mmCIF file of C-alpha atoms in Angstrom:
data_model
loop_
_atom_site.group_PDB
_atom_site.id
_atom_site.type_symbol
_atom_site.label_atom_id
_atom_site.label_comp_id
_atom_site.label_asym_id
_atom_site.label_seq_id
_atom_site.Cartn_x
_atom_site.Cartn_y
_atom_site.Cartn_z
ATOM 1 C CA UNK A 740 -1.291 13.302 1.355
ATOM 2 C CA UNK A 741 -1.685 11.763 4.749
ATOM 3 C CA UNK A 742 -0.852 8.116 5.328
ATOM 4 C CA UNK A 743 -2.913 5.633 7.284
ATOM 5 C CA UNK A 744 -1.081 2.380 8.043
ATOM 6 C CA UNK A 745 -3.250 -0.647 8.815
ATOM 7 C CA UNK A 746 -2.089 -3.270 11.383
ATOM 8 C CA UNK A 747 -0.707 -5.853 8.869
ATOM 9 C CA UNK A 748 1.412 -3.131 7.264
ATOM 10 C CA UNK A 749 2.777 -1.924 10.613
ATOM 11 C CA UNK A 750 3.464 -5.484 11.783
ATOM 12 C CA UNK A 751 5.505 -6.365 8.683
ATOM 13 C CA UNK A 752 7.554 -3.161 8.766
ATOM 14 C CA UNK A 753 8.249 -3.491 12.497
ATOM 15 C CA UNK A 754 9.874 -6.919 12.004
ATOM 16 C CA UNK A 755 12.193 -5.876 9.144
ATOM 17 C CA UNK A 756 15.797 -4.699 9.175
ATOM 18 C CA UNK A 757 16.832 -1.082 8.552
ATOM 19 C CA UNK A 758 17.616 -1.101 4.808
ATOM 20 C CA UNK A 759 14.303 -2.774 3.946
ATOM 21 C CA UNK A 760 12.443 -0.293 6.160
ATOM 22 C CA UNK A 761 14.056 2.532 4.180
ATOM 23 C CA UNK A 762 13.130 0.869 0.882
ATOM 24 C CA UNK A 763 9.514 0.539 2.053
ATOM 25 C CA UNK A 764 9.512 4.184 3.123
ATOM 26 C CA UNK A 765 10.804 5.216 -0.330
ATOM 27 C CA UNK A 766 8.103 3.131 -2.026
ATOM 28 C CA UNK A 767 5.425 4.710 0.187
ATOM 29 C CA UNK A 768 6.763 8.164 -0.738
ATOM 30 C CA UNK A 769 6.514 7.227 -4.432
ATOM 31 C CA UNK A 770 2.913 6.090 -3.954
ATOM 32 C CA UNK A 771 2.012 9.300 -2.120
ATOM 33 C CA UNK A 772 3.584 11.384 -4.884
ATOM 34 C CA UNK A 773 1.632 9.487 -7.555
ATOM 35 C CA UNK A 774 -1.301 7.459 -6.134
ATOM 36 C CA UNK A 775 -2.084 5.936 -9.553
ATOM 37 C CA UNK A 776 1.369 4.289 -9.793
ATOM 38 C CA UNK A 777 0.153 0.861 -8.704
ATOM 39 C CA UNK A 778 -1.844 -1.711 -10.637
ATOM 40 C CA UNK A 779 -5.587 -1.551 -10.037
ATOM 41 C CA UNK A 780 -7.157 -4.824 -8.881
ATOM 42 C CA UNK A 781 -10.530 -6.295 -9.795
ATOM 43 C CA UNK A 782 -12.975 -8.735 -8.230
ATOM 44 C CA UNK A 783 -12.684 -9.171 -4.453
ATOM 45 C CA UNK A 784 -9.947 -6.529 -4.331
ATOM 46 C CA UNK A 785 -11.741 -3.849 -6.325
ATOM 47 C CA UNK A 786 -10.582 -0.390 -5.287
ATOM 48 C CA UNK A 787 -7.207 -1.677 -4.096
ATOM 49 C CA UNK A 788 -4.012 -0.882 -5.976
ATOM 50 C CA UNK A 789 -0.728 -2.781 -5.680
ATOM 51 C CA UNK A 790 2.672 -1.190 -6.226
ATOM 52 C CA UNK A 791 5.683 -3.461 -6.757
ATOM 53 C CA UNK A 792 9.264 -2.612 -5.835
ATOM 54 C CA UNK A 793 12.483 -4.572 -5.439
ATOM 55 C CA UNK A 794 15.016 -4.689 -2.644
ATOM 56 C CA UNK A 795 18.138 -6.856 -2.945
ATOM 57 C CA UNK A 796 16.688 -8.782 -5.906
ATOM 58 C CA UNK A 797 13.481 -9.605 -3.971
ATOM 59 C CA UNK A 798 10.175 -8.214 -5.197
ATOM 60 C CA UNK A 799 7.818 -6.719 -2.614
ATOM 61 C CA UNK A 800 4.231 -5.582 -3.003
ATOM 62 C CA UNK A 801 2.393 -2.759 -1.265
ATOM 63 C CA UNK A 802 -1.415 -2.838 -1.183
ATOM 64 C CA UNK A 803 -3.122 0.519 -0.737
ATOM 65 C CA UNK A 804 -6.388 2.314 -1.418
ATOM 66 C CA UNK A 805 -5.923 5.762 -2.966
ATOM 67 C CA UNK A 806 -8.474 8.554 -2.683
ATOM 68 C CA UNK A 807 -11.333 8.048 -5.135
ATOM 69 C CA UNK A 808 -12.046 10.381 -8.027
ATOM 70 C CA UNK A 809 -15.043 11.616 -6.025
ATOM 71 C CA UNK A 810 -12.687 12.663 -3.218
ATOM 72 C CA UNK A 811 -10.486 14.506 -5.707
ATOM 73 C CA UNK A 812 -13.467 16.257 -7.315
ATOM 74 C CA UNK A 813 -14.771 17.870 -4.125
ATOM 75 C CA UNK A 814 -14.266 21.604 -4.322
ATOM 76 C CA UNK A 815 -12.350 23.256 -1.521
ATOM 77 C CA UNK A 816 -10.561 20.073 -0.416
ATOM 78 C CA UNK A 817 -6.826 20.268 -0.717
ATOM 79 C CA UNK A 818 -4.749 17.263 -1.717
ATOM 80 C CA UNK A 819 -2.855 17.359 1.594
ATOM 81 C CA UNK A 820 -6.073 16.514 3.447
ATOM 82 C CA UNK A 821 -6.659 13.315 1.505
ATOM 83 C CA UNK A 822 -5.668 10.006 3.071
ATOM 84 C CA UNK A 823 -4.097 6.919 1.501
ATOM 85 C CA UNK A 824 -4.748 3.684 3.391
ATOM 86 C CA UNK A 825 -1.789 1.274 3.267
ATOM 87 C CA UNK A 826 -3.093 -2.216 3.980
ATOM 88 C CA UNK A 827 -0.225 -4.623 3.524
ATOM 89 C CA UNK A 828 3.364 -5.009 2.366
ATOM 90 C CA UNK A 829 5.214 -8.231 1.714
ATOM 91 C CA UNK A 830 6.502 -10.768 -0.791
ATOM 92 C CA UNK A 831 4.196 -12.286 -3.400
ATOM 93 C CA UNK A 832 3.701 -15.623 -1.618
ATOM 94 C CA UNK A 833 0.178 -15.645 -0.079
ATOM 95 C CA UNK A 834 0.050 -11.845 -0.423
ATOM 96 C CA UNK A 835 -3.332 -11.632 -2.132
ATOM 97 C CA UNK A 836 -4.883 -14.393 -0.026
ATOM 98 C CA UNK A 837 -3.797 -12.683 3.199
ATOM 99 C CA UNK A 838 -5.049 -9.342 1.892
ATOM 100 C CA UNK A 839 -8.485 -10.783 1.051
ATOM 101 C CA UNK A 840 -8.711 -12.361 4.516
ATOM 102 C CA UNK A 841 -7.828 -9.050 6.193
ATOM 103 C CA UNK A 842 -10.359 -7.091 4.137
ATOM 104 C CA UNK A 843 -13.136 -9.581 4.922
ATOM 105 C CA UNK A 844 -12.541 -9.357 8.679
#
């Protein structure tokens, strides 16, 4: 699957140190291998999934939108052509509020 990184995701990763960047990359690989790994959200964040991972005893969250079942059901489309949008990564504090603000803008 192809990856599409949104600006908040890129900005957070750019400011982090090497080991955390590698941990984020591993988490993104896990999500791409199994897009249903994260918890599905409801309400304002419907369609968004959040995957949690830890790095040095700190929990981080990755918000992404996997391909829909309609995308997977289209005949002749290979999985490699599908795109996962990664919206945000960060710690839990203000994570969902910031995500809602980004999605509204």
